[in-house]
Amino acid sequence: TWYTQFPGVTEAMYPMMKSTENLACSFSLHSTPTGKVKGNPIGDGTGVMPVLTANKALYVLNVHDSPPGQNNLGEMLPGHAVFTGQTGVGKTTAEATLLTFLSRFDPLIFGIDYNESLRHLLCALGAEYYTVQLGHFTGVNPFQFHDSPALRQMLFDLVLCCAGGPDKSNDADQKRISSTWVL
């Protein structure tokens, strides 16, 4: 069935439509994805960082999902990265490397850092680093932020959650919380 990926092969164990993409992917120069070098949404549109693949090819890593061959500079497209693996395989190192490459775009970084493993890197990148510890004051009080309708709704939801959630309170309780407790 390996030959069925080539256009023109008519006898196939599992017949399917053949495309030029199938043919291109079977050639050695087209077997490794290259990533998107230009036209990315973030910063100046260049790829975030070059990565060497297992077969020694160059892959341009991006964290945004943008269609290849299309210029998406400045568009608000989703961008995510997940690092999973066993202890000691380099997840924190990969994350630190990615953050360092992303720092050239002057991003706003929010992170939850286990065991303060990225503390020095984040401080070197100019981030404010806070450690949350049980029983210690954080200095963050959302009730003292500048007032806005969105903040009021967030505070109402926070108080409602602390009161046990909508399942533990009736409509009268929720109205009383929204009118008296969240000012």
PDB file of C-alpha atoms in Angstrom:
ATOM      1  CA  THR A   1       0.000   0.000   0.000  1.00  0.00           C
ATOM      2  CA  TRP A   2       3.028   2.324   0.181  1.00  0.00           C
ATOM      3  CA  TYR A   3       2.909   2.896  -3.603  1.00  0.00           C
ATOM      4  CA  THR A   4      -0.697   4.097  -3.450  1.00  0.00           C
ATOM      5  CA  GLN A   5       0.446   7.533  -2.288  1.00  0.00           C
ATOM      6  CA  PHE A   6       1.837   8.248  -5.771  1.00  0.00           C
ATOM      7  CA  PRO A   7      -0.447   9.795  -8.403  1.00  0.00           C
ATOM      8  CA  GLY A   8      -1.141   7.394 -11.258  1.00  0.00           C
ATOM      9  CA  VAL A   9      -1.170   4.209  -9.191  1.00  0.00           C
ATOM     10  CA  THR A  10      -4.573   2.694  -9.889  1.00  0.00           C
ATOM     11  CA  GLU A  11      -4.438  -0.623  -8.042  1.00  0.00           C
ATOM     12  CA  ALA A  12      -4.774  -0.016  -4.349  1.00  0.00           C
ATOM     13  CA  MET A  13      -5.655  -2.214  -1.450  1.00  0.00           C
ATOM     14  CA  TYR A  14      -7.388   0.750   0.188  1.00  0.00           C
ATOM     15  CA  PRO A  15      -8.436   3.146  -2.595  1.00  0.00           C
ATOM     16  CA  MET A  16      -8.384   6.854  -1.772  1.00  0.00           C
ATOM     17  CA  MET A  17      -7.979  10.177  -3.542  1.00  0.00           C
ATOM     18  CA  LYS A  18      -4.359  11.110  -4.265  1.00  0.00           C
ATOM     19  CA  SER A  19      -3.141  14.673  -4.195  1.00  0.00           C
ATOM     20  CA  THR A  20       0.061  16.499  -5.003  1.00  0.00           C
ATOM     21  CA  GLU A  21       0.500  16.922  -1.249  1.00  0.00           C
ATOM     22  CA  ASN A  22       0.727  13.126  -0.920  1.00  0.00           C
ATOM     23  CA  LEU A  23       3.402  13.105  -3.612  1.00  0.00           C
ATOM     24  CA  ALA A  24       5.341  16.020  -2.110  1.00  0.00           C
ATOM     25  CA  CYS A  25       5.344  14.433   1.337  1.00  0.00           C
ATOM     26  CA  SER A  26       6.879  11.255  -0.052  1.00  0.00           C
ATOM     27  CA  PHE A  27       9.975  13.060  -1.417  1.00  0.00           C
ATOM     28  CA  SER A  28      12.968  13.445   0.872  1.00  0.00           C
ATOM     29  CA  LEU A  29      13.137  17.234   0.637  1.00  0.00           C
ATOM     30  CA  HIS A  30       9.509  17.573   1.685  1.00  0.00           C
ATOM     31  CA  SER A  31       9.314  14.983   4.450  1.00  0.00           C
ATOM     32  CA  THR A  32       9.958  17.345   7.364  1.00  0.00           C
ATOM     33  CA  PRO A  33       7.660  20.243   8.272  1.00  0.00           C
ATOM     34  CA  THR A  34       9.518  23.546   8.323  1.00  0.00           C
ATOM     35  CA  GLY A  35       7.155  25.712  10.350  1.00  0.00           C
ATOM     36  CA  LYS A  36       6.145  29.222   9.374  1.00  0.00           C
ATOM     37  CA  VAL A  37       9.125  31.558   8.964  1.00  0.00           C
ATOM     38  CA  LYS A  38       7.294  34.822   8.143  1.00  0.00           C
ATOM     39  CA  GLY A  39       3.771  36.193   8.468  1.00  0.00           C
ATOM     40  CA  ASN A  40       3.149  35.105  12.059  1.00  0.00           C
ATOM     41  CA  PRO A  41       0.795  37.132  14.279  1.00  0.00           C
ATOM     42  CA  ILE A  42       3.271  38.056  17.015  1.00  0.00           C
ATOM     43  CA  GLY A  43       5.875  40.838  16.923  1.00  0.00           C
ATOM     44  CA  ASP A  44       7.506  41.444  13.557  1.00  0.00           C
ATOM     45  CA  GLY A  45       5.988  38.301  12.031  1.00  0.00           C
ATOM     46  CA  THR A  46       9.106  36.137  12.189  1.00  0.00           C
ATOM     47  CA  GLY A  47       9.064  32.687  13.745  1.00  0.00           C
ATOM     48  CA  VAL A  48       9.722  32.494  17.471  1.00  0.00           C
ATOM     49  CA  MET A  49      12.747  30.182  17.471  1.00  0.00           C
ATOM     50  CA  PRO A  50      14.532  27.644  15.285  1.00  0.00           C
ATOM     51  CA  VAL A  51      14.527  24.044  16.491  1.00  0.00           C
ATOM     52  CA  LEU A  52      16.557  21.090  15.216  1.00  0.00           C
ATOM     53  CA  THR A  53      14.333  18.077  14.533  1.00  0.00           C
ATOM     54  CA  ALA A  54      15.186  14.422  15.123  1.00  0.00           C
ATOM     55  CA  ASN A  55      16.233  13.985  11.469  1.00  0.00           C
ATOM     56  CA  LYS A  56      18.521  17.062  11.622  1.00  0.00           C
ATOM     57  CA  ALA A  57      16.154  19.408   9.773  1.00  0.00           C
ATOM     58  CA  LEU A  58      15.356  22.971  10.809  1.00  0.00           C
ATOM     59  CA  TYR A  59      11.872  23.688  12.142  1.00  0.00           C
ATOM     60  CA  VAL A  60      10.724  27.243  12.930  1.00  0.00           C
ATOM     61  CA  LEU A  61       8.686  27.037  16.130  1.00  0.00           C
ATOM     62  CA  ASN A  62       5.638  29.253  16.619  1.00  0.00           C
ATOM     63  CA  VAL A  63       3.083  29.285  19.407  1.00  0.00           C
ATOM     64  CA  HIS A  64       0.256  30.741  17.304  1.00  0.00           C
ATOM     65  CA  ASP A  65      -1.995  28.762  14.999  1.00  0.00           C
ATOM     66  CA  SER A  66      -1.808  30.689  11.738  1.00  0.00           C
ATOM     67  CA  PRO A  67      -2.394  29.248   8.263  1.00  0.00           C
ATOM     68  CA  PRO A  68       0.793  28.618   6.257  1.00  0.00           C
ATOM     69  CA  GLY A  69       1.344  30.913   3.294  1.00  0.00           C
ATOM     70  CA  GLN A  70      -0.823  33.661   4.788  1.00  0.00           C
ATOM     71  CA  ASN A  71       0.383  36.902   6.374  1.00  0.00           C
ATOM     72  CA  ASN A  72      -1.284  37.149   9.796  1.00  0.00           C
ATOM     73  CA  LEU A  73       0.887  39.914  11.239  1.00  0.00           C
ATOM     74  CA  GLY A  74      -0.898  41.670  14.110  1.00  0.00           C
ATOM     75  CA  GLU A  75      -3.960  39.415  14.101  1.00  0.00           C
ATOM     76  CA  MET A  76      -5.273  38.073  17.397  1.00  0.00           C
ATOM     77  CA  LEU A  77      -4.950  34.336  16.809  1.00  0.00           C
ATOM     78  CA  PRO A  78      -4.801  31.695  19.551  1.00  0.00           C
ATOM     79  CA  GLY A  79      -1.352  30.873  20.842  1.00  0.00           C
ATOM     80  CA  HIS A  80      -0.598  28.083  23.278  1.00  0.00           C
ATOM     81  CA  ALA A  81       2.303  25.921  24.398  1.00  0.00           C
ATOM     82  CA  VAL A  82       2.271  22.839  26.604  1.00  0.00           C
ATOM     83  CA  PHE A  83       5.308  21.017  27.954  1.00  0.00           C
ATOM     84  CA  THR A  84       4.792  17.479  29.233  1.00  0.00           C
ATOM     85  CA  GLY A  85       7.269  14.767  30.105  1.00  0.00           C
ATOM     86  CA  GLN A  86       8.967  12.883  32.874  1.00  0.00           C
ATOM     87  CA  THR A  87      11.101  14.497  35.544  1.00  0.00           C
ATOM     88  CA  GLY A  88      14.455  15.634  34.232  1.00  0.00           C
ATOM     89  CA  VAL A  89      13.719  15.655  30.495  1.00  0.00           C
ATOM     90  CA  GLY A  90      14.030  19.443  30.148  1.00  0.00           C
ATOM     91  CA  LYS A  91      10.524  20.889  30.332  1.00  0.00           C
ATOM     92  CA  THR A  92      11.648  23.893  32.376  1.00  0.00           C
ATOM     93  CA  THR A  93      14.670  24.383  30.121  1.00  0.00           C
ATOM     94  CA  ALA A  94      12.453  24.339  27.020  1.00  0.00           C
ATOM     95  CA  GLU A  95      10.031  26.770  28.661  1.00  0.00           C
ATOM     96  CA  ALA A  96      12.873  29.102  29.662  1.00  0.00           C
ATOM     97  CA  THR A  97      14.297  28.988  26.132  1.00  0.00           C
ATOM     98  CA  LEU A  98      10.904  29.779  24.615  1.00  0.00           C
ATOM     99  CA  LEU A  99      10.356  32.656  27.064  1.00  0.00           C
ATOM    100  CA  THR A 100      13.798  34.039  26.218  1.00  0.00           C
ATOM    101  CA  PHE A 101      13.059  33.974  22.481  1.00  0.00           C
ATOM    102  CA  LEU A 102       9.605  35.500  23.063  1.00  0.00           C
ATOM    103  CA  SER A 103      11.108  38.324  25.144  1.00  0.00           C
ATOM    104  CA  ARG A 104      12.220  40.142  21.981  1.00  0.00           C
ATOM    105  CA  PHE A 105       8.544  40.979  21.359  1.00  0.00           C
ATOM    106  CA  ASP A 106       8.180  42.576  24.844  1.00  0.00           C
ATOM    107  CA  PRO A 107       5.278  40.316  25.884  1.00  0.00           C
ATOM    108  CA  LEU A 108       3.112  40.410  28.979  1.00  0.00           C
ATOM    109  CA  ILE A 109       3.990  37.189  30.795  1.00  0.00           C
ATOM    110  CA  PHE A 110       1.841  35.547  33.441  1.00  0.00           C
ATOM    111  CA  GLY A 111       3.076  32.282  34.827  1.00  0.00           C
ATOM    112  CA  ILE A 112       2.500  29.916  37.691  1.00  0.00           C
ATOM    113  CA  ASP A 113       5.927  28.606  38.573  1.00  0.00           C
ATOM    114  CA  TYR A 114       6.320  25.422  40.586  1.00  0.00           C
ATOM    115  CA  ASN A 115       9.197  25.408  43.061  1.00  0.00           C
ATOM    116  CA  GLU A 116      10.436  28.829  41.831  1.00  0.00           C
ATOM    117  CA  SER A 117      12.345  27.161  38.989  1.00  0.00           C
ATOM    118  CA  LEU A 118      11.934  30.127  36.616  1.00  0.00           C
ATOM    119  CA  ARG A 119      12.352  32.878  39.211  1.00  0.00           C
ATOM    120  CA  HIS A 120      15.794  34.071  38.061  1.00  0.00           C
ATOM    121  CA  LEU A 121      14.890  34.032  34.358  1.00  0.00           C
ATOM    122  CA  LEU A 122      11.613  35.894  34.883  1.00  0.00           C
ATOM    123  CA  CYS A 123      13.316  38.511  37.060  1.00  0.00           C
ATOM    124  CA  ALA A 124      16.043  38.912  34.406  1.00  0.00           C
ATOM    125  CA  LEU A 125      13.293  39.502  31.820  1.00  0.00           C
ATOM    126  CA  GLY A 126      11.894  42.287  34.016  1.00  0.00           C
ATOM    127  CA  ALA A 127       8.902  40.434  35.415  1.00  0.00           C
ATOM    128  CA  GLU A 128       7.394  41.055  38.827  1.00  0.00           C
ATOM    129  CA  TYR A 129       7.751  37.794  40.746  1.00  0.00           C
ATOM    130  CA  TYR A 130       5.454  37.058  43.672  1.00  0.00           C
ATOM    131  CA  THR A 131       5.529  34.004  45.887  1.00  0.00           C
ATOM    132  CA  VAL A 132       2.200  32.917  47.324  1.00  0.00           C
ATOM    133  CA  GLN A 133       2.556  31.092  50.631  1.00  0.00           C
ATOM    134  CA  LEU A 134      -0.052  29.752  52.986  1.00  0.00           C
ATOM    135  CA  GLY A 135      -0.676  32.214  55.824  1.00  0.00           C
ATOM    136  CA  HIS A 136       1.319  35.097  54.284  1.00  0.00           C
ATOM    137  CA  PHE A 137      -0.229  38.335  53.013  1.00  0.00           C
ATOM    138  CA  THR A 138       0.060  38.667  49.215  1.00  0.00           C
ATOM    139  CA  GLY A 139      -0.573  42.398  48.991  1.00  0.00           C
ATOM    140  CA  VAL A 140      -3.274  41.827  46.364  1.00  0.00           C
ATOM    141  CA  ASN A 141      -6.764  43.016  47.278  1.00  0.00           C
ATOM    142  CA  PRO A 142      -9.179  42.989  44.326  1.00  0.00           C
ATOM    143  CA  PHE A 143     -11.699  45.040  46.338  1.00  0.00           C
ATOM    144  CA  GLN A 144      -9.270  47.994  46.159  1.00  0.00           C
ATOM    145  CA  PHE A 145      -8.813  47.934  42.367  1.00  0.00           C
ATOM    146  CA  HIS A 146     -10.266  50.742  40.239  1.00  0.00           C
ATOM    147  CA  ASP A 147     -14.004  50.266  39.866  1.00  0.00           C
ATOM    148  CA  SER A 148     -15.503  48.989  36.616  1.00  0.00           C
ATOM    149  CA  PRO A 149     -18.549  46.893  35.680  1.00  0.00           C
ATOM    150  CA  ALA A 150     -16.335  43.941  34.752  1.00  0.00           C
ATOM    151  CA  LEU A 151     -14.508  44.142  38.099  1.00  0.00           C
ATOM    152  CA  ARG A 152     -17.810  44.306  39.984  1.00  0.00           C
ATOM    153  CA  GLN A 153     -19.017  41.171  38.196  1.00  0.00           C
ATOM    154  CA  MET A 154     -15.741  39.391  38.965  1.00  0.00           C
ATOM    155  CA  LEU A 155     -15.984  40.398  42.647  1.00  0.00           C
ATOM    156  CA  PHE A 156     -19.601  39.255  42.785  1.00  0.00           C
ATOM    157  CA  ASP A 157     -18.579  35.887  41.335  1.00  0.00           C
ATOM    158  CA  LEU A 158     -15.679  35.677  43.803  1.00  0.00           C
ATOM    159  CA  VAL A 159     -17.884  36.371  46.839  1.00  0.00           C
ATOM    160  CA  LEU A 160     -20.519  33.982  45.501  1.00  0.00           C
ATOM    161  CA  CYS A 161     -17.852  31.287  45.111  1.00  0.00           C
ATOM    162  CA  CYS A 162     -16.597  31.901  48.663  1.00  0.00           C
ATOM    163  CA  ALA A 163     -20.193  31.661  49.898  1.00  0.00           C
ATOM    164  CA  GLY A 164     -20.485  28.172  48.421  1.00  0.00           C
ATOM    165  CA  GLY A 165     -21.413  28.904  44.826  1.00  0.00           C
ATOM    166  CA  PRO A 166     -24.822  29.268  43.186  1.00  0.00           C
ATOM    167  CA  ASP A 167     -25.798  25.769  44.363  1.00  0.00           C
ATOM    168  CA  LYS A 168     -25.439  26.770  48.037  1.00  0.00           C
ATOM    169  CA  SER A 169     -27.231  30.125  47.806  1.00  0.00           C
ATOM    170  CA  ASN A 170     -30.657  31.104  46.560  1.00  0.00           C
ATOM    171  CA  ASP A 171     -31.619  34.102  44.409  1.00  0.00           C
ATOM    172  CA  ALA A 172     -32.308  36.293  47.449  1.00  0.00           C
ATOM    173  CA  ASP A 173     -28.824  35.586  48.830  1.00  0.00           C
ATOM    174  CA  GLN A 174     -27.245  36.392  45.476  1.00  0.00           C
ATOM    175  CA  LYS A 175     -29.127  39.708  45.226  1.00  0.00           C
ATOM    176  CA  ARG A 176     -28.119  40.608  48.785  1.00  0.00           C
ATOM    177  CA  ILE A 177     -24.467  39.793  48.019  1.00  0.00           C
ATOM    178  CA  SER A 178     -24.470  41.835  44.818  1.00  0.00           C
ATOM    179  CA  SER A 179     -26.154  44.867  46.393  1.00  0.00           C
ATOM    180  CA  THR A 180     -24.469  45.065  49.795  1.00  0.00           C
ATOM    181  CA  TRP A 181     -21.205  43.149  49.857  1.00  0.00           C
ATOM    182  CA  VAL A 182     -19.678  44.089  46.520  1.00  0.00           C
ATOM    183  CA  LEU A 183     -19.544  47.886  46.587  1.00  0.00           C
TER     184      LEU A 183
END
